[in-house]
Structures are given as C-alpha cells and as structure tokens.
C-alpha cells in the first residue's frame, strides 16, 4: 500500500485575497526541500502531499520537511481508495496488539453513507476483532489512528502529527541582513526572523589576526546550519581589525564597544541597502550585557538612518534562547571556544548607560567615514546553499 506524506500549513489560512501567493511560494519551497529525492509534491483540495518516494528515504524526507518554514505539521500516511472495509482491514493490521486505542475519523466526502462517528465505530470493530487484547479508550488512548476521508474518493490513515517549525514561507516577507557573530544568540535571531518569511543574508565582522581563522569558519558553519531553515544565504565578511585598532587608539576605552557597535550598524545598513535587504536583524536581548541596556541600544540605533532593526530576542531569557539554539542545532557549534571580535581590546569597565552626545564627540576623533568605506570595499562574500 502506498505511503505518502501529508503536509499541513498554519498561519497562511488567515490570509485573505493573497493566500494564493503564500501557497504557491510554500509549494515551491517544499519542492526545493525534497529536491534530490525521487518523489512528487502534489496539491489536492488545499493540501500538499509528497508521494512516490522510496520507503527507505521516508525519514530523510521528513527531516527536510520539518525545517520548511510555513509548514505546521505533517503525517506519514497510508493512501487508499475510500472503501470502509479496506480501511478497516488496514487499521486492524497496523493497530497495536494490546493496550488502548481510539479511531478518529474526519469525513469530508458526504457521499459516504455513514457519519464520522459511525465510521470510527465500524473500523474500531475491525481492530478489536483482529486484536483481542486491545481496548478502546476515547480520552487517553495509548495510540490514536486517524482516518481522513477526502472528497475525491481517497482516504488517508495515519498515527501521528509531527510538528514542523510553523511560520511563513521563506521569501514571502522579502530579504534581511542579520549581524551574525559566533555566539549563541544571533543564529537564533536569524532563525526566528526567517520563520516570519524573510530570506536572510548574514554579515560578520572579524578581527584577524586577533581572532583566528577558526572563528570565521565557526560563523560559516553556523550560517550553514541555519540556512537549512532559511534557504540560500550570502555571508558578508567584514575585516574589522583596523577599525578596532583605530577606536582603541583614539577613543576612551570604556566607549570601545559602543563605538564599535555603531560602526558595525553603519556598515550593515549600507551593505543591506546596496543589496536589496529591507531590514537588519541582531541577536540583542535586553539587559544581557552592558551593550544591551536601553541606553546602549538607543545610542547604537541612532546611527541607523533608513531601515528597521529587528531584535527578535529582545524579550527572551538566555535559557529560552539556548532551548531554540539546541532545537535548530546551532548550540554545539556556538559554544566552541573561538573568540569573537568583541573580545578584542575589551575594556574592563564598558559604559552601561552611554549618552549620545558624548559618544558622538568621542567618535569624531576617528575618520570613520573613510574606515567604513574601506571596510565595505574589501568585504569578502561567501555564498551558502
Ligand atoms: P551573540 O550570542 O549573538 O554573539 P551576544 O550575547 O554575545 O550575542 P553581543 O556580543 O553583545 O551579544 O552582540 C550582540 C549582537 O551584535 C549579536 O547578537 C550580533 O547580532 C551582533 N554582533 C556581535 N558581534 C558581532 C560580530 N563579530 N559580527 C557580526 N555581528 C555581531
Ligand atoms: Mg557575542
């Protein structure tokens, strides 16, 4: 009997007239996700199905599908012609031999001459006849067998709903640029915004030789892992060493991080605009470190002229961020001990509540326009995916 994968989407249901746009994009993203496997993705009566794959590829295909933004859940299902006896025999075969179970039936096909409750009872009977040690428990069954009777004469039988990541189809919200460090937070920030339908590119600032080439590799590894969710990604690698050296030599030590951040943001915004990105993403979380107080964020944000800055982790605790990092598979890489550029020339007492006018005055000691232009000219681009 043919096994298929049944896909369900979530929030797109809430869309009005432009729902077709989201559905088509999601379908195209699903097709890309299963590329390379011999299978077809079909749409029928507002649902997506993956069919025609070799049994041994099932779990690999499922692994890919649960990462597709916009999908809410999936089920591995048996597909058969709508025939109550045939469905009964199948269910009797796959039902557990003992313990408790229930049948849950959804009948969209009103030509079938029974209600869904009646069908559940008939099929339950098949299961009990074949498996005498089995009992029915409608409230807390050990196993639930779902039967979906569709309008087109086809039925689907399955056990579980496997959760996918939800969200909106990648690309439906446009493109963004994420400041990606080697830490725990920014890959999670990137993932969370991709989930809202953004294609995301990344920008990383590195301070070779103060930070090792391994630190850069680590960021590219992180980009690779998140790109399994967010799709093909361009990583802009900006050489930050000279800028840091200049700040270190010309500005008060306690302003180092604030000024560095302002220059990072200026560079990010320019690269974003030049490359069609409509927003900037950071992994900041309020109060996590000195550069993430309201005052610090105000001063950093003040250099941004055109784009919105999205900080999806702003209200999240570290523990919650770590949970997501583990879920998406970036955590183990993030905790590898390669230093970030922010640790270079790190002052003992960074300012916690910087004032904009004082920082602006300190910054005037730098020819930062020239430094920014040079950094942008020398950016290295790595394409991922
Ligand atoms: P993360 O875990 O993402 O490194 P963090 O808790 O270490 O964050 P900070 O080092 O203060 O916090 O960085 C705040 C945000 O600034 C990061 O989440 C990231 O978006 C950006 N950022 C910091 N360092 C870099 C870098 N070297 N390259 C690109 N972006 C950076
Ligand atoms: Mg960091």
XYZ file of C-alpha atoms and ligand atoms in Angstrom:
417
model
C 0.000 0.000 0.000
C 1.317 3.426 -0.892
C 2.752 5.587 1.849
C 2.622 9.344 1.392
C 3.495 12.374 3.497
C 0.620 14.677 4.235
C 1.542 18.313 4.884
C -0.439 20.943 6.768
C 0.179 24.643 6.896
C -0.759 27.034 9.657
C -0.916 30.770 9.537
C -1.404 31.040 5.789
C -5.013 30.067 6.448
C -5.518 33.518 7.937
C -4.569 35.199 4.680
C -7.281 36.724 2.582
C -7.134 37.501 -1.106
C -3.365 36.974 -1.416
C -3.429 33.495 0.088
C -2.592 32.027 -3.336
C 0.736 33.864 -3.320
C 1.733 32.279 0.002
C 0.515 28.840 -1.052
C 2.482 28.896 -4.286
C 5.629 30.074 -2.535
C 5.289 27.404 0.139
C 4.754 24.754 -2.511
C 7.863 25.861 -4.344
C 9.863 25.820 -1.058
C 8.583 22.321 -0.275
C 9.649 21.160 -3.731
C 13.122 22.638 -3.219
C 13.409 20.953 0.179
C 12.838 17.468 -1.244
C 14.908 18.034 -4.361
C 17.235 15.134 -4.997
C 14.768 12.531 -3.769
C 12.723 10.725 -6.343
C 9.257 11.941 -5.367
C 6.441 14.274 -6.384
C 4.770 17.040 -4.434
C 1.067 17.334 -5.211
C -1.633 19.765 -4.260
C -5.136 18.465 -3.863
C -8.107 20.211 -2.298
C -5.962 22.721 -0.408
C -3.483 20.186 0.939
C 0.015 19.197 -0.037
C 1.183 15.612 -0.396
C 4.588 14.145 -1.055
C 4.237 10.904 -2.972
C 6.147 8.301 -4.928
C 9.258 8.128 -2.707
C 11.191 5.001 -1.816
C 10.296 3.740 1.663
C 13.910 3.943 2.857
C 14.006 7.689 2.128
C 10.963 8.466 4.254
C 12.765 9.714 7.346
C 15.305 11.760 5.356
C 12.479 13.481 3.518
C 10.640 14.107 6.789
C 13.842 15.621 8.264
C 13.915 18.089 5.377
C 10.229 18.905 5.547
C 10.099 19.708 9.247
C 12.517 22.546 8.526
C 10.327 24.177 5.890
C 9.022 27.460 7.217
C 5.265 27.741 6.745
C 4.519 24.070 7.395
C 2.734 23.420 10.620
C 2.719 19.640 10.839
C 2.999 16.511 8.747
C 1.967 12.880 8.921
C 3.252 9.767 7.258
C 0.046 8.241 5.940
C -1.254 5.230 4.065
C -3.209 6.281 0.996
C -6.046 4.115 -0.290
C -9.326 4.308 -2.173
C -12.253 5.154 0.075
C -13.688 1.765 0.966
C -14.708 1.240 4.568
C -13.879 -2.489 4.515
C -10.433 -1.895 3.062
C -9.739 0.870 5.572
C -10.944 -1.437 8.341
C -8.587 -4.212 7.276
C -5.643 -1.847 7.101
C -6.368 -0.391 10.538
C -6.742 -3.865 12.033
C -3.310 -4.668 10.608
C -1.499 -1.580 11.907
C -3.343 -1.248 15.245
C -1.350 -2.092 18.360
C -1.715 -5.693 19.540
C -2.543 -4.678 23.067
C -3.069 -1.570 25.211
C -5.687 1.032 24.341
C -6.527 2.898 21.162
C -9.064 5.111 19.514
C -10.083 5.837 15.946
C -10.621 9.448 14.946
C -12.321 9.940 11.623
C -12.782 13.077 9.526
C -15.197 12.682 6.674
C -15.134 15.420 4.052
C -16.806 13.130 1.497
C -20.511 13.362 2.236
C -21.277 10.605 -0.301
C -20.041 8.044 2.213
C -23.241 6.758 3.852
C -22.080 6.945 7.478
C -21.252 9.707 9.901
C -17.649 10.004 11.046
C -18.600 8.586 14.451
C -20.199 5.564 12.785
C -17.139 5.014 10.617
C -14.907 5.155 13.699
C -17.087 2.515 15.348
C -17.090 0.213 12.315
C -13.337 0.440 11.894
C -12.783 0.125 15.639
C -14.708 -3.152 15.365
C -12.269 -4.459 12.748
C -9.349 -3.623 15.029
C -10.902 -5.270 18.097
C -11.829 -8.434 16.187
C -8.306 -8.908 14.971
C -6.592 -7.892 18.247
C -8.461 -9.377 21.217
C -6.119 -7.808 23.804
C -6.840 -4.287 22.580
C -9.273 -1.950 24.366
C -10.912 1.317 23.353
C -10.121 4.462 25.296
C -11.553 7.628 23.795
C -9.911 10.030 26.273
C -6.315 8.936 26.871
C -5.572 6.189 24.360
C -2.051 4.759 24.017
C -2.418 5.078 20.262
C -4.729 7.113 18.064
C -5.445 6.127 14.480
C -6.611 8.978 12.257
C -8.701 8.430 9.182
C -9.158 11.259 6.699
C -11.826 10.645 4.091
C -11.373 13.213 1.345
C -13.896 14.385 -1.244
C -12.051 12.855 -4.180
C -12.561 9.197 -3.284
C -9.243 8.887 -1.499
C -8.597 8.235 2.174
C -5.566 8.596 4.392
C -4.743 6.633 7.516
C -2.037 7.742 9.930
C -0.953 7.767 13.551
C 0.916 10.925 14.479
C 1.117 14.588 13.662
C 4.787 15.546 13.524
C 5.329 19.212 14.374
C 7.114 21.345 11.767
C 8.510 24.801 12.503
C 5.423 26.806 11.533
C 5.801 30.437 10.499
C 5.548 31.867 6.997
C 7.144 30.704 3.732
C 10.720 31.931 3.290
C 10.802 34.802 0.854
C 7.232 35.952 1.483
C 8.475 38.866 3.613
C 11.447 39.861 1.456
C 15.137 39.846 2.383
C 17.003 40.942 5.512
C 20.583 41.204 6.755
C 21.491 39.621 10.090
C 24.534 40.553 12.146
C 25.896 37.089 12.787
C 28.543 36.585 15.450
C 29.851 33.229 16.562
C 27.718 33.340 19.704
C 24.552 31.577 20.759
C 22.131 34.409 20.159
C 22.462 35.721 16.633
C 21.866 32.376 14.837
C 18.666 32.058 16.870
C 17.685 35.617 15.925
C 18.294 34.799 12.272
C 16.185 31.655 12.518
C 13.305 33.434 14.211
C 13.104 36.139 11.578
C 13.482 33.647 8.715
C 10.468 31.911 10.185
C 8.498 35.075 9.605
C 9.113 34.702 5.904
C 12.407 36.531 5.434
C 15.229 35.337 3.225
C 18.245 36.259 5.308
C 21.806 37.163 4.434
C 24.427 37.493 7.159
C 27.201 39.915 7.947
C 30.109 39.003 10.179
C 32.860 41.255 11.498
C 36.139 39.598 12.204
C 39.449 40.781 13.528
C 42.097 38.581 12.055
C 44.784 38.016 13.349
C 43.411 38.913 16.804
C 40.670 36.404 16.199
C 41.636 33.171 14.499
C 40.519 31.912 11.107
C 38.744 29.204 13.082
C 36.437 31.887 14.461
C 35.449 32.785 10.896
C 34.957 29.115 9.972
C 32.744 28.724 13.005
C 30.479 31.530 11.784
C 30.280 29.950 8.332
C 29.384 26.637 9.978
C 26.623 28.365 11.916
C 25.400 30.025 8.726
C 25.266 26.601 7.065
C 23.181 25.142 9.878
C 20.613 27.960 9.937
C 20.482 28.062 6.143
C 18.836 24.636 6.287
C 15.849 26.589 7.571
C 16.321 29.964 5.955
C 17.486 28.903 2.495
C 20.480 30.006 0.432
C 22.415 32.708 2.210
C 25.113 35.197 1.354
C 27.602 35.890 4.138
C 29.444 39.216 4.055
C 32.693 39.006 5.961
C 33.991 42.384 7.019
C 37.575 42.910 8.131
C 37.226 44.821 11.355
C 40.771 44.816 12.683
C 41.838 48.252 11.508
C 38.622 49.853 12.723
C 39.053 48.332 16.170
C 42.677 49.392 16.313
C 41.721 52.973 15.444
C 38.977 53.074 18.050
C 41.369 51.638 20.611
C 43.990 54.257 19.844
C 41.706 57.264 19.571
C 38.723 56.824 21.847
C 38.259 56.295 25.597
C 38.465 52.612 26.480
C 35.055 52.449 28.126
C 33.397 53.592 24.856
C 35.075 50.889 22.785
C 32.102 48.570 22.495
C 29.544 51.320 21.942
C 31.549 52.895 19.128
C 32.324 49.512 17.612
C 28.629 48.667 17.561
C 27.752 51.974 15.932
C 30.269 51.354 13.179
C 29.024 47.783 12.714
C 25.486 49.080 12.337
C 26.502 51.742 9.816
C 28.332 49.173 7.706
C 25.454 46.713 7.988
C 22.871 49.272 6.904
C 24.875 50.334 3.871
C 25.536 46.764 2.753
C 21.874 45.911 3.357
C 20.578 48.766 1.230
C 23.093 48.140 -1.539
C 21.987 44.512 -1.737
C 18.228 44.794 -1.507
C 17.763 43.908 2.162
C 14.857 45.710 3.794
C 15.792 45.270 7.443
C 18.603 44.494 9.860
C 18.489 41.724 12.456
C 20.551 41.450 15.628
C 20.666 38.947 18.475
C 20.386 41.529 21.237
C 18.441 40.670 24.375
C 17.632 43.402 26.868
C 19.951 43.552 29.893
C 22.058 40.586 28.845
C 25.315 42.594 28.738
C 26.432 46.243 29.040
C 25.842 46.917 25.342
C 22.252 45.746 25.621
C 20.760 48.287 28.016
C 18.079 50.683 26.781
C 20.661 53.481 26.735
C 23.220 51.431 24.786
C 20.666 50.309 22.266
C 19.457 53.910 21.858
C 22.973 55.100 21.083
C 23.706 52.186 18.727
C 20.393 52.515 16.965
C 20.889 56.255 16.440
C 23.249 55.669 13.504
C 20.602 53.769 11.563
C 19.032 56.073 9.003
C 16.642 54.091 6.838
C 15.892 50.525 7.827
C 14.058 48.935 10.726
C 16.230 46.907 13.095
C 14.592 43.678 14.225
C 15.705 42.256 17.580
C 13.595 39.122 17.928
C 15.355 38.021 21.134
C 14.889 41.301 22.973
C 12.384 39.866 25.439
C 13.796 36.367 25.707
C 15.781 34.877 28.583
C 19.104 33.181 27.879
C 17.596 29.814 28.762
C 14.837 30.249 26.194
C 17.375 31.278 23.564
C 19.511 28.229 24.374
C 16.474 25.956 24.022
C 15.902 27.223 20.500
C 19.628 27.002 19.685
C 19.521 23.332 20.685
C 16.350 22.744 18.727
C 17.791 24.159 15.497
C 21.179 22.539 16.021
C 23.412 25.619 16.388
C 24.153 25.361 20.112
C 27.045 22.874 19.969
C 28.821 24.983 17.352
C 28.112 28.269 19.127
C 29.809 27.128 22.328
C 33.068 26.195 20.601
C 35.665 28.374 22.287
C 36.738 30.684 19.464
C 36.804 34.312 20.434
C 34.543 36.929 18.865
C 35.880 40.259 17.672
C 34.050 41.907 20.567
C 36.546 40.319 22.942
C 39.457 42.116 21.294
C 40.514 45.263 23.197
C 37.663 44.573 25.580
C 37.634 47.272 28.265
C 37.402 46.264 31.928
C 34.506 48.638 32.517
C 32.420 49.216 29.417
C 29.966 52.073 29.753
C 26.488 50.813 30.627
C 24.470 53.996 30.123
C 26.171 55.893 27.298
C 24.961 59.361 26.314
C 24.579 60.043 22.617
C 26.300 63.463 22.541
C 29.324 62.222 24.476
C 29.748 59.192 22.242
C 29.346 61.321 19.110
C 32.043 63.681 20.379
C 34.430 60.790 21.104
C 33.743 59.292 17.697
C 34.767 62.495 15.911
C 38.380 61.601 16.688
C 38.029 58.907 14.033
C 37.816 59.257 10.297
C 35.058 56.682 10.449
C 33.598 57.509 7.033
C 36.854 56.500 5.424
C 37.156 53.397 7.599
C 33.621 52.351 6.717
C 34.166 52.851 3.006
C 37.360 50.813 3.089
C 35.690 48.022 5.024
C 32.827 47.873 2.527
C 35.205 47.897 -0.437
C 37.133 44.968 0.987
C 34.197 42.846 2.048
C 34.522 39.141 1.308
C 31.407 37.318 0.132
C 30.702 33.651 0.798
C 27.630 32.035 -0.785
C 26.000 29.266 1.192
C 23.453 26.755 -0.097
P 25.702 36.543 20.256
O 25.441 35.360 21.111
O 24.834 36.627 19.061
O 27.168 36.722 19.965
P 25.958 38.181 22.498
O 25.062 37.818 23.605
O 27.364 37.731 22.551
O 25.276 37.765 21.139
P 26.910 40.775 21.858
O 28.267 40.243 21.676
O 26.689 41.983 22.677
O 25.894 39.739 22.431
O 26.304 41.035 20.434
C 25.008 41.499 20.239
C 24.644 41.322 18.785
O 25.519 42.071 17.948
C 24.831 39.898 18.315
O 23.719 39.094 18.615
C 25.014 40.078 16.835
O 23.793 40.296 16.183
C 25.836 41.357 16.784
N 27.290 41.028 16.767
C 28.147 40.973 17.779
N 29.395 40.649 17.380
C 29.320 40.504 16.034
C 30.266 40.164 15.008
N 31.538 39.903 15.264
N 29.812 40.097 13.739
C 28.515 40.333 13.449
N 27.603 40.658 14.366
C 27.986 40.741 15.646
Mg 28.725 37.687 21.038
